CSV table of N, CA, C and O in Angstrom, one decimal:
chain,number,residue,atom,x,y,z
A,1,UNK,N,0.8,-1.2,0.0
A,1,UNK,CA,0.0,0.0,0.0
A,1,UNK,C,0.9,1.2,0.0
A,1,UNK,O,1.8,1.3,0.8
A,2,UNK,N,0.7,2.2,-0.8
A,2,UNK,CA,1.3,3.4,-0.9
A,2,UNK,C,0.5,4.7,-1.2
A,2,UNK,O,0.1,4.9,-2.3
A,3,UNK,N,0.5,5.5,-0.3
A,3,UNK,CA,-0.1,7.2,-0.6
A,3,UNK,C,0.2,7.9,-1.2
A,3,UNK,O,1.4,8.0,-0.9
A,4,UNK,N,-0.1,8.8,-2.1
A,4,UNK,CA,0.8,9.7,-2.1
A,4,UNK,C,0.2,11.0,-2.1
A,4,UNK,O,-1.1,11.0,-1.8
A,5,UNK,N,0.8,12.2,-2.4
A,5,UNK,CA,0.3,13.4,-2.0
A,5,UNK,C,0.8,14.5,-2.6
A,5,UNK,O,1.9,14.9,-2.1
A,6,UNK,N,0.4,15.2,-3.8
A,6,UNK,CA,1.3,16.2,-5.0
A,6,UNK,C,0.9,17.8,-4.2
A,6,UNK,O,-0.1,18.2,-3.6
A,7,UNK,N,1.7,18.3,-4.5
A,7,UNK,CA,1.8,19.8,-4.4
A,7,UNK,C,2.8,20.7,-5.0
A,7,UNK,O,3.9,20.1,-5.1
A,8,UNK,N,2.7,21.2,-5.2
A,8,UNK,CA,3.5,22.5,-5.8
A,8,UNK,C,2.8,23.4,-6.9
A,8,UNK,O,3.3,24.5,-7.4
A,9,UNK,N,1.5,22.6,-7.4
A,9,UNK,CA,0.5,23.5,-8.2
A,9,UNK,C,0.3,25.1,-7.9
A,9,UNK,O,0.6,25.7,-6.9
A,10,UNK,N,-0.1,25.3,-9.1
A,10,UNK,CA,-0.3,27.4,-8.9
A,10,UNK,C,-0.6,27.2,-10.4
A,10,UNK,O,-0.8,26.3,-11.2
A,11,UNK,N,-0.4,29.1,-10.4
A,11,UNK,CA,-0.5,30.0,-11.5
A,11,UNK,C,0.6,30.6,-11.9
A,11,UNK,O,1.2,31.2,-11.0
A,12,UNK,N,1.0,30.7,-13.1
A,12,UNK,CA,2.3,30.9,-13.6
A,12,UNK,C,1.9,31.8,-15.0
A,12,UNK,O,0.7,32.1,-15.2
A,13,UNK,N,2.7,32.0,-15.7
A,13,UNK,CA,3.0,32.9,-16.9
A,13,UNK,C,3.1,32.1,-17.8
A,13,UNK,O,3.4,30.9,-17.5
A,14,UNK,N,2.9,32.4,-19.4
A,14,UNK,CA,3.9,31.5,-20.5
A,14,UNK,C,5.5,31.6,-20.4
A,14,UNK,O,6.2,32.6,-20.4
A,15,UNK,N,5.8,30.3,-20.3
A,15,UNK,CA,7.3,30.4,-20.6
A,15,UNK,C,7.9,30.3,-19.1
A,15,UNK,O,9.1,30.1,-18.8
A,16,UNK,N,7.0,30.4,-18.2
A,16,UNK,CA,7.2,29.9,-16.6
A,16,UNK,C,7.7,28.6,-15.9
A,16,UNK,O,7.6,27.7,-16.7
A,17,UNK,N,8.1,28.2,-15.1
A,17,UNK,CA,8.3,27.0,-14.8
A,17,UNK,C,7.8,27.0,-13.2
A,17,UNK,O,7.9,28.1,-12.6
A,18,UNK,N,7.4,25.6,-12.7
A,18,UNK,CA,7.3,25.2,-11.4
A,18,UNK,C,8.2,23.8,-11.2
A,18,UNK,O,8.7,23.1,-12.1
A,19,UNK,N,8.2,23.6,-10.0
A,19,UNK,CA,8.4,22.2,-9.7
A,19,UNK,C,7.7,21.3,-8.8
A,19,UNK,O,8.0,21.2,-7.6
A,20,UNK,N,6.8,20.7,-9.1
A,20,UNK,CA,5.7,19.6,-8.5
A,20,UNK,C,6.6,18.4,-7.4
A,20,UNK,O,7.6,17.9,-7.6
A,21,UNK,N,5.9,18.3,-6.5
A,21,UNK,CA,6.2,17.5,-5.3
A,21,UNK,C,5.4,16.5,-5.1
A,21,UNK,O,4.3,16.8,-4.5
A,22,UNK,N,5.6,15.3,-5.4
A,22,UNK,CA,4.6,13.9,-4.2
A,22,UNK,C,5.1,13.2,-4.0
A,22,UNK,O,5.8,12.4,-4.5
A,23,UNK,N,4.4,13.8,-2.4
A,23,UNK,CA,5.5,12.9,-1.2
A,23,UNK,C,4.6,11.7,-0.9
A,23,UNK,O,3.4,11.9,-0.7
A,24,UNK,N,5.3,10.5,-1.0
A,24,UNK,CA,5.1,8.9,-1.3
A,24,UNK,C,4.8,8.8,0.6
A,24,UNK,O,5.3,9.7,1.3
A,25,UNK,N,4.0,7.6,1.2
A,25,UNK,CA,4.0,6.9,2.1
A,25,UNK,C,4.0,5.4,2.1
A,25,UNK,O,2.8,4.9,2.1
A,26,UNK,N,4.6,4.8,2.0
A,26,UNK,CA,4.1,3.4,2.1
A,26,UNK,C,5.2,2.2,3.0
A,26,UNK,O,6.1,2.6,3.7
A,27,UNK,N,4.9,0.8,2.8
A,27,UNK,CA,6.0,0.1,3.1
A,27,UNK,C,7.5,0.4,2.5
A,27,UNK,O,8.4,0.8,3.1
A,28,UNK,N,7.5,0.1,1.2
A,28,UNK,CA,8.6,0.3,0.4
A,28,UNK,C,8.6,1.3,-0.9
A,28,UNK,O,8.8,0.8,-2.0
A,29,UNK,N,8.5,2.9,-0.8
A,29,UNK,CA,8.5,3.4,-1.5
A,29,UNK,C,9.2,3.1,-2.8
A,29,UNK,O,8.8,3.1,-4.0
A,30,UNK,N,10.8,2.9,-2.2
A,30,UNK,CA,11.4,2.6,-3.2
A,30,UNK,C,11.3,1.3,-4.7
A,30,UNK,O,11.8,1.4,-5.8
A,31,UNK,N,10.4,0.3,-4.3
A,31,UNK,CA,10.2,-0.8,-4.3
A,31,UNK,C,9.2,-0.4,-5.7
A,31,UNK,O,9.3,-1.1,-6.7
A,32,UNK,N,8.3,0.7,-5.6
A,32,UNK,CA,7.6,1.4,-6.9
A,32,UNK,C,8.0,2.2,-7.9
A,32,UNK,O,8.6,3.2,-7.6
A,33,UNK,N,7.8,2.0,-9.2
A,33,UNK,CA,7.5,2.6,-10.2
A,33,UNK,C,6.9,4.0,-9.9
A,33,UNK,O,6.2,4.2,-8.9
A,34,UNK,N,7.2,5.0,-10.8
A,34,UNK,CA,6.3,6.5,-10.1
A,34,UNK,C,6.0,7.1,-11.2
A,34,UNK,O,6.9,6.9,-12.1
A,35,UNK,N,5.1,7.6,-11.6
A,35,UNK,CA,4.3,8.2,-12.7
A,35,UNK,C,3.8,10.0,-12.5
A,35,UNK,O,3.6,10.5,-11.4
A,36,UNK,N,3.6,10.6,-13.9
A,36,UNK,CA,3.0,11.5,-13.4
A,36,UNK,C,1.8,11.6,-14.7
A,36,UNK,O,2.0,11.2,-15.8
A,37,UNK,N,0.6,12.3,-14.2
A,37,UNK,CA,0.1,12.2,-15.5
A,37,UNK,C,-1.0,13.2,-15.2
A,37,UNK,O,-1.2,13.5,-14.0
A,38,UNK,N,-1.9,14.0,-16.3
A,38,UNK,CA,-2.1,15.3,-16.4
A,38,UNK,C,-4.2,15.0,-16.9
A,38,UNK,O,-4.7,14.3,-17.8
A,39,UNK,N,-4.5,15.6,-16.3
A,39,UNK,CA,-6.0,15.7,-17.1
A,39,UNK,C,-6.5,17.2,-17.1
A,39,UNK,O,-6.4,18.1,-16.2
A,40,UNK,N,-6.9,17.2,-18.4
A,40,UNK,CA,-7.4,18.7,-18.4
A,40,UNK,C,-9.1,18.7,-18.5
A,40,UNK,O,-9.8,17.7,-18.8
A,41,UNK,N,-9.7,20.0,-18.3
A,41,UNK,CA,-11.1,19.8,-18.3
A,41,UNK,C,-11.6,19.6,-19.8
A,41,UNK,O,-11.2,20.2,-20.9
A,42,UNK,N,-12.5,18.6,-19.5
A,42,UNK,CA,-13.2,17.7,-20.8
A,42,UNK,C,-12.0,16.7,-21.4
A,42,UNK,O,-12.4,16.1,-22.4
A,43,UNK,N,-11.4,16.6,-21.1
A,43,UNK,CA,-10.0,15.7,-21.6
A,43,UNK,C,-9.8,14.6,-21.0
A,43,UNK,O,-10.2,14.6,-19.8
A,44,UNK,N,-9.3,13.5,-21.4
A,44,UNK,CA,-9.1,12.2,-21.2
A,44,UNK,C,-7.5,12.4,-20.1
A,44,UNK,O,-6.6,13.2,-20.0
A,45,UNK,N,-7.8,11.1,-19.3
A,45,UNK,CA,-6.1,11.6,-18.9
A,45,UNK,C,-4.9,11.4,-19.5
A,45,UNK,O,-4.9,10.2,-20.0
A,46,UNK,N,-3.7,12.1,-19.6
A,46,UNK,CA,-2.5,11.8,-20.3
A,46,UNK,C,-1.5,11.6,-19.4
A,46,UNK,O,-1.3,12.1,-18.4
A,47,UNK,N,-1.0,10.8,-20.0
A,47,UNK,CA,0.6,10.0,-19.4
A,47,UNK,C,1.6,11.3,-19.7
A,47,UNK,O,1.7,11.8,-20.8
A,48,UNK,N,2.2,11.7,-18.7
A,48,UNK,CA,3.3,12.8,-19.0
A,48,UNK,C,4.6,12.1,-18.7
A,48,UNK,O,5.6,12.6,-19.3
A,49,UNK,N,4.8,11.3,-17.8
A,49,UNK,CA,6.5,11.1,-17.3
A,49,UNK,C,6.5,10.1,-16.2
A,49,UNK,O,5.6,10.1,-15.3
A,50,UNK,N,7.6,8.9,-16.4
A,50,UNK,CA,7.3,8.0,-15.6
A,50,UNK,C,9.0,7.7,-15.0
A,50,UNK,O,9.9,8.1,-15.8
A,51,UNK,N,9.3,7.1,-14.0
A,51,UNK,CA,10.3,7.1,-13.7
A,51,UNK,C,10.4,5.6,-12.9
A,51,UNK,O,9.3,5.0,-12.5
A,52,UNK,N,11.8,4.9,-12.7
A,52,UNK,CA,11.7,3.3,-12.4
A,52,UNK,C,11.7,3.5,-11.0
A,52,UNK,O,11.8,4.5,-10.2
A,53,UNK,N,11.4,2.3,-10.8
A,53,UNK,CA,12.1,2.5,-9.0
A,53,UNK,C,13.4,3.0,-8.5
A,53,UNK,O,13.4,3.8,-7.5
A,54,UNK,N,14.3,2.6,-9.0
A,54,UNK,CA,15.8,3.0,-8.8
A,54,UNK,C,16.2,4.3,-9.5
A,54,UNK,O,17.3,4.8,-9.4
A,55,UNK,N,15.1,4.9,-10.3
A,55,UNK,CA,15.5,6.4,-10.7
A,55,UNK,C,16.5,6.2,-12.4
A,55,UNK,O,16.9,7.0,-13.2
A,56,UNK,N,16.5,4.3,-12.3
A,56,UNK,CA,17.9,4.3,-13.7
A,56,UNK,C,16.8,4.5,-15.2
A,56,UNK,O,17.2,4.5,-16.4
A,57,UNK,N,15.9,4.6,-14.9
A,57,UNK,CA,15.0,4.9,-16.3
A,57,UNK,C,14.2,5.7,-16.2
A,57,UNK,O,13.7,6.0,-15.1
A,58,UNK,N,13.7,6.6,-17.7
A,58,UNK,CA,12.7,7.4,-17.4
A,58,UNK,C,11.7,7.6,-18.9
A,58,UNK,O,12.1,7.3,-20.0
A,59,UNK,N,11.0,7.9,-18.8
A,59,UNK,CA,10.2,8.2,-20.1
A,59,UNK,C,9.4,9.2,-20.3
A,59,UNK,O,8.7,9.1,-19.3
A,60,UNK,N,9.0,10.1,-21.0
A,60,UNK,CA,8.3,11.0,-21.3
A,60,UNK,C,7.2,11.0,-22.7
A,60,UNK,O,7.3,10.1,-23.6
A,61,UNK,N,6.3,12.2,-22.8
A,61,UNK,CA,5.5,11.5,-23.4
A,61,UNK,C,6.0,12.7,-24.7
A,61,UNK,O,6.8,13.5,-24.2
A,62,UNK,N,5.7,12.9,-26.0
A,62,UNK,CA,6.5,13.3,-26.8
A,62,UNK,C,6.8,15.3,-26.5
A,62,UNK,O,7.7,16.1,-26.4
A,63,UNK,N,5.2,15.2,-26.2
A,63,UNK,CA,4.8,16.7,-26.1
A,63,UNK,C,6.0,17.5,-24.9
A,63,UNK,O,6.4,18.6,-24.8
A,64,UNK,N,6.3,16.4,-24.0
A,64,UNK,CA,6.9,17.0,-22.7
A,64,UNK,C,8.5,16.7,-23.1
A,64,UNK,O,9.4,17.2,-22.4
A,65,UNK,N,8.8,16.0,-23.9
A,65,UNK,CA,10.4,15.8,-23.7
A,65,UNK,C,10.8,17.3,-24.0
A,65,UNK,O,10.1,18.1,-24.7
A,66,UNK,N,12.4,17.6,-23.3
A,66,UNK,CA,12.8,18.7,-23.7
A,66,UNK,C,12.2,20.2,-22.4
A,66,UNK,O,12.9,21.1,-22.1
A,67,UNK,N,11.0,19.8,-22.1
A,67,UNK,CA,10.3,21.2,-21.4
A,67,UNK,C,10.1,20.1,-19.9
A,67,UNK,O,10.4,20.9,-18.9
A,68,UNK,N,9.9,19.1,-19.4
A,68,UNK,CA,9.4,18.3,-18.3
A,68,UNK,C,10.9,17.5,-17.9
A,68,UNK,O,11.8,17.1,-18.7
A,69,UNK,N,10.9,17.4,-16.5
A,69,UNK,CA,12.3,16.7,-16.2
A,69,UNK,C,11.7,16.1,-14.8
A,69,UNK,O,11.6,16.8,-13.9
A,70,UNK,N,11.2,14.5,-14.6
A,70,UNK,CA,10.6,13.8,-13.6
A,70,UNK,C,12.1,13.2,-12.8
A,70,UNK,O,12.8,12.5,-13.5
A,71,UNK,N,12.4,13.5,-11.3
A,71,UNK,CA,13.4,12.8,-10.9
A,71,UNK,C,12.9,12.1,-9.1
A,71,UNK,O,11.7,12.4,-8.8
A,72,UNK,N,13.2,11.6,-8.7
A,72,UNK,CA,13.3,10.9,-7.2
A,72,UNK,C,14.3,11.0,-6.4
A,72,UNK,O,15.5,11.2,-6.6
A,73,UNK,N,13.8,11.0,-5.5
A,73,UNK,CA,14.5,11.1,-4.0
A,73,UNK,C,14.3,9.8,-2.9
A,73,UNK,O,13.7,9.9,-1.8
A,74,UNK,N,14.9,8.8,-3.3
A,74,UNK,CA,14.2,7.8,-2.3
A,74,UNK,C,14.3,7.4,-0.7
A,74,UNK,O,13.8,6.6,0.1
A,75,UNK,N,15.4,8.5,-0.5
A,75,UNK,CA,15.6,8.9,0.6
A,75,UNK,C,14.6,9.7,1.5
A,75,UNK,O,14.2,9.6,2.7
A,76,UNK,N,14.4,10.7,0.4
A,76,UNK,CA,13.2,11.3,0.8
A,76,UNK,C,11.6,10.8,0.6
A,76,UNK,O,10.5,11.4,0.7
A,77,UNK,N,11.8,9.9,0.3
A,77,UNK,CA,10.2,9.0,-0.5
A,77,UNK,C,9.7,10.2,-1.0
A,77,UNK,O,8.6,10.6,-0.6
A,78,UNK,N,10.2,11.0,-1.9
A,78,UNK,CA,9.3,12.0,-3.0
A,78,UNK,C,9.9,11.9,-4.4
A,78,UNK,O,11.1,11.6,-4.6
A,79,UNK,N,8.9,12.1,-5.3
A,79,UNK,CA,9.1,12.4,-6.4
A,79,UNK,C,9.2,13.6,-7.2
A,79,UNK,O,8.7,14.5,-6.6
A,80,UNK,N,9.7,13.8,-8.3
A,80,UNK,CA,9.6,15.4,-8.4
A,80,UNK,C,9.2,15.5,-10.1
A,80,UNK,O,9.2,14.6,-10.9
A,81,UNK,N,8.8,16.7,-10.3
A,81,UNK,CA,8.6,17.1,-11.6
A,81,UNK,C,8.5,18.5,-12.0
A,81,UNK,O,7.7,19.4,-12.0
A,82,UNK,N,9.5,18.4,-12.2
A,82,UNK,CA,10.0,20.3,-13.0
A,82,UNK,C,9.3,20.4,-14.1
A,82,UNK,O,9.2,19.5,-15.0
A,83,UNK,N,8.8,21.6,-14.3
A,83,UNK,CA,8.0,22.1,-15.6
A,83,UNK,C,8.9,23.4,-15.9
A,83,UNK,O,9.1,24.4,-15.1
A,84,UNK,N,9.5,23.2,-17.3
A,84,UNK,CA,9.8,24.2,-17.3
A,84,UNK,C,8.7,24.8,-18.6
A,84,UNK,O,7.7,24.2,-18.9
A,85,UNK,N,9.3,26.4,-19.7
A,85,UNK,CA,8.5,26.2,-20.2
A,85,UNK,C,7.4,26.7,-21.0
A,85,UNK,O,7.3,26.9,-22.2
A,86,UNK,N,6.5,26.8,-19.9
A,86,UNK,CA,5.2,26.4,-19.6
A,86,UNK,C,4.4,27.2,-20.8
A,86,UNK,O,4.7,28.3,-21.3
A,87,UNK,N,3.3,26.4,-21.0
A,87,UNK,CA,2.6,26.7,-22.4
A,87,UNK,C,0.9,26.6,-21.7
A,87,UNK,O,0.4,25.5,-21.2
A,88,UNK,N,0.1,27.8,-21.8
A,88,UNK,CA,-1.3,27.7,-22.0
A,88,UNK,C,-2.1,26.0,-21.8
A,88,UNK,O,-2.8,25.6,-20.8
A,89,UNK,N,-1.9,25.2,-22.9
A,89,UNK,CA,-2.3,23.9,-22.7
A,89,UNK,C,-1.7,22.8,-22.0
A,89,UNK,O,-2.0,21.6,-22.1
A,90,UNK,N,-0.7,23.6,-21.1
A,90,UNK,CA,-0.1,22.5,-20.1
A,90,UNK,C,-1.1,22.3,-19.3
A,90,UNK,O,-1.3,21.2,-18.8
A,91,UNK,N,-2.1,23.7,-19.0
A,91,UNK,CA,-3.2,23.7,-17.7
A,91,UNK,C,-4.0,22.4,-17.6
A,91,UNK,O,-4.8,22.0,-18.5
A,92,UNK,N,-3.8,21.7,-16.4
A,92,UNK,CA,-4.5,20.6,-16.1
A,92,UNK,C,-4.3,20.5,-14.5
A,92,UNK,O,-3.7,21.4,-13.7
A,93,UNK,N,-4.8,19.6,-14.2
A,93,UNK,CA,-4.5,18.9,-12.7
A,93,UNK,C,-3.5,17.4,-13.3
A,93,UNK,O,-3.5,16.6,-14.2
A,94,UNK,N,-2.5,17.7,-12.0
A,94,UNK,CA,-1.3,16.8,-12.5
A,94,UNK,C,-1.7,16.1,-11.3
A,94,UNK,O,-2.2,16.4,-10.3
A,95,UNK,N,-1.3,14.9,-11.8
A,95,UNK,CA,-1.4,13.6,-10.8
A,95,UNK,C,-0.2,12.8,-10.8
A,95,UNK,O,0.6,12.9,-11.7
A,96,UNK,N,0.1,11.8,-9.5
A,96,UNK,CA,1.5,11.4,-9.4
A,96,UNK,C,0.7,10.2,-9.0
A,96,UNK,O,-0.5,10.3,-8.7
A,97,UNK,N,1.3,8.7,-9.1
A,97,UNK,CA,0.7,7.5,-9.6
A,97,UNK,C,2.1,7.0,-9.0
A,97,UNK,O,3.1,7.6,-8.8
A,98,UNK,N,1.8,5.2,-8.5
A,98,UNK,CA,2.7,4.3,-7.9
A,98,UNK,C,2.5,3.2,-9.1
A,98,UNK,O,1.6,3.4,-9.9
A,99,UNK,N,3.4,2.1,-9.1
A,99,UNK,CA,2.8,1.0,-9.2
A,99,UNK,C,4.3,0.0,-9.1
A,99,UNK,O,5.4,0.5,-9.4
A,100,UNK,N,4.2,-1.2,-8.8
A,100,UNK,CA,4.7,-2.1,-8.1
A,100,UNK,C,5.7,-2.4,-9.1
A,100,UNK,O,5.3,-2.5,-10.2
A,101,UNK,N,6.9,-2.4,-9.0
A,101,UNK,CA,8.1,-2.2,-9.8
A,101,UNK,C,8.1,-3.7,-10.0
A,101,UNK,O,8.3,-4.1,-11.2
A,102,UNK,N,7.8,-4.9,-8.9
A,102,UNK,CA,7.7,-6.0,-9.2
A,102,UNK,C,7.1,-7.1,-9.8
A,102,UNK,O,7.3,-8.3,-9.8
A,103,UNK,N,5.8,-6.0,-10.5
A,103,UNK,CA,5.3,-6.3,-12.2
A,103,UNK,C,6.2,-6.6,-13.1
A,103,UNK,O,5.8,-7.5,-13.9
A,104,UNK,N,7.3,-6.1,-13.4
A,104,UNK,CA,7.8,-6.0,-14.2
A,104,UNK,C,6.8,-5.2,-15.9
A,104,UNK,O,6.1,-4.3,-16.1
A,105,UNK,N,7.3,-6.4,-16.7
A,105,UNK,CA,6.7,-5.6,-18.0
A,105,UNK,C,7.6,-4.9,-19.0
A,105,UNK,O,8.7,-4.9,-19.3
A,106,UNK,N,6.4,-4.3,-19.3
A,106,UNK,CA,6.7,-3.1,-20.7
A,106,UNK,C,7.5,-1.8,-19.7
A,106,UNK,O,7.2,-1.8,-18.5
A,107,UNK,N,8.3,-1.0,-20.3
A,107,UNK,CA,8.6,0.3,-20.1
A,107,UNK,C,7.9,1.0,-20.9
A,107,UNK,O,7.4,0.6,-21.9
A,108,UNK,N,7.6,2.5,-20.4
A,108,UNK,CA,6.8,2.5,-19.2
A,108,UNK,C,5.6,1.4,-19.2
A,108,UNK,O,5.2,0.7,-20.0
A,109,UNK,N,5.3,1.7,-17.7
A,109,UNK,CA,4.4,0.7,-17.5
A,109,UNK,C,2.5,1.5,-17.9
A,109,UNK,O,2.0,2.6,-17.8
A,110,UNK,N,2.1,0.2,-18.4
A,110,UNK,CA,0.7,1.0,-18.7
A,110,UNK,C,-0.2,1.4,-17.7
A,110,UNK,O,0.0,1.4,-16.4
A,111,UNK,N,-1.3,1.8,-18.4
A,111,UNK,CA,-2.1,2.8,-17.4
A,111,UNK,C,-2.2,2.4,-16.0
A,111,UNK,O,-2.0,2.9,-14.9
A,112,UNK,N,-3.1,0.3,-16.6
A,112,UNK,CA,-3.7,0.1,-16.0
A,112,UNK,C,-2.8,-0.4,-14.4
A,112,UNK,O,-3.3,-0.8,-13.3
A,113,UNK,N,-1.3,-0.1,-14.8
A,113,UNK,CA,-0.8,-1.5,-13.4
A,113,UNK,C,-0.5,0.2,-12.5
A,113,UNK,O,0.3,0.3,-11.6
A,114,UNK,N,-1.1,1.3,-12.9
A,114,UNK,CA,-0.4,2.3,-11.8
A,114,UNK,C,-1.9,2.1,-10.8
A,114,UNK,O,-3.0,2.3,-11.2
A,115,UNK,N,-1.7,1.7,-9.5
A,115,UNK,CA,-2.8,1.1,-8.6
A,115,UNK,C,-3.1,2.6,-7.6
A,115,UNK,O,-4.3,2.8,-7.3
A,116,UNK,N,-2.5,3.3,-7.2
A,116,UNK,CA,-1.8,4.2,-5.8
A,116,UNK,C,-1.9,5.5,-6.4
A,116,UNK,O,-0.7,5.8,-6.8
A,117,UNK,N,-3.1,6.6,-6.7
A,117,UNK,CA,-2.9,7.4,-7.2
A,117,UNK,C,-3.4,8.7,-6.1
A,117,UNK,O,-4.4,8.8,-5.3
A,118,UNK,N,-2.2,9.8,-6.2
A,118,UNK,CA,-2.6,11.1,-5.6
A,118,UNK,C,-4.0,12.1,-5.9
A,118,UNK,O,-4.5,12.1,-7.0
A,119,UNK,N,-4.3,12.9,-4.8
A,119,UNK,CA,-5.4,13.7,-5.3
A,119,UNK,C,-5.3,14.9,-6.0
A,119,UNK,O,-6.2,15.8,-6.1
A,120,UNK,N,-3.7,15.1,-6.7
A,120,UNK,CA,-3.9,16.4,-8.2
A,120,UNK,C,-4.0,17.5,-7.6
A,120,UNK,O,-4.8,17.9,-6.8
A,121,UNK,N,-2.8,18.3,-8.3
A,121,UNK,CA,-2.7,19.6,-8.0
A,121,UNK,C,-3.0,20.2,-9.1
A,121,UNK,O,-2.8,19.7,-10.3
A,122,UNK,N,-3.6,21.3,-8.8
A,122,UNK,CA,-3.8,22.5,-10.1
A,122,UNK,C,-2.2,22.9,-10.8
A,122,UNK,O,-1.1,22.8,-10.2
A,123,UNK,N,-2.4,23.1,-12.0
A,123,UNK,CA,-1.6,24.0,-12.6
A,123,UNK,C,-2.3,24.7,-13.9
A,123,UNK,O,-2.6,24.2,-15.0
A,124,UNK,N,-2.4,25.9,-13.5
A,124,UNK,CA,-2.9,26.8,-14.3
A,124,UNK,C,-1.5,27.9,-15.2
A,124,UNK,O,-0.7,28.6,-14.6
A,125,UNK,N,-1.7,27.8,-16.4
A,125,UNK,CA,-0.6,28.7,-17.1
A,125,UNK,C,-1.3,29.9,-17.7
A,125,UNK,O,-2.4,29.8,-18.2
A,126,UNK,N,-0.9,30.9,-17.8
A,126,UNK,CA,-1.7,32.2,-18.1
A,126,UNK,C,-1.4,32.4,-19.5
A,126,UNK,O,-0.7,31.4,-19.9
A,127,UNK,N,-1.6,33.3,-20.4
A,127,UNK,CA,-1.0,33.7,-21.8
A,127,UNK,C,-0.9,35.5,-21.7
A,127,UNK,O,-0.4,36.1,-22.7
């Protein structure tokens, strides 16, 4: 079982950046896969950036490579996600996602095996 908990949402400018925080609870934080992924209103949700348990892999989704940079702290059981950037249609509620590194599988892992999801911070981008 794992919690987690995102913050660092706000309001920012075009061309702004933030850095998003979810801080993980569980038995073995390290032990999970960590995801981050974005829904905007009337929109389906999107996979933005996923990172391994040990931090040695990462994936992004095409729109974010280059502007998004997802890293870990397993020390700190948090995950991170820098926006840099920032574009009008970034605006969504970001969510940060677990899932059991001991699935194994596909890289990244699909939707369905992320089980442990946070309750989403705003990120509003202005123009």
């Amino acid at each position: 079982q794992v919690q987690v908990v995102e913050s660092g949402g706000g309001l920012v400018q075009a061309g702004g950046s933030l850095r998003l925080s979810c801080a993980a609870s569980g038995r073995t934080f390290s032990a999970y896969d960590m995801g981050w992924f974005r829904q905007a209103p009337g929109k389906e949700r999107e996979f933005v950036a996923a990172i391994s348990w040990s931090g040695g892999s990462t994936y992004y989704a095409d729109s974010m490579k280059g502007r998004f940079t997802i890293s870990r702290d397993n020390a700190k059981n948090t995950v991170y996600l820098r926006l840099n950037s920032l574009k009008p249609e970034d605006t969504a509620v970001y969510y940060c996602a677990a899932r059991s590194g001991v699935l194994g599988g596909d890289w990244p892992p699909p939707l369905y095996d992320y089980r442990y999801w946070g309750q989403g911070t705003q990120v509003t981008v202005s123009s």
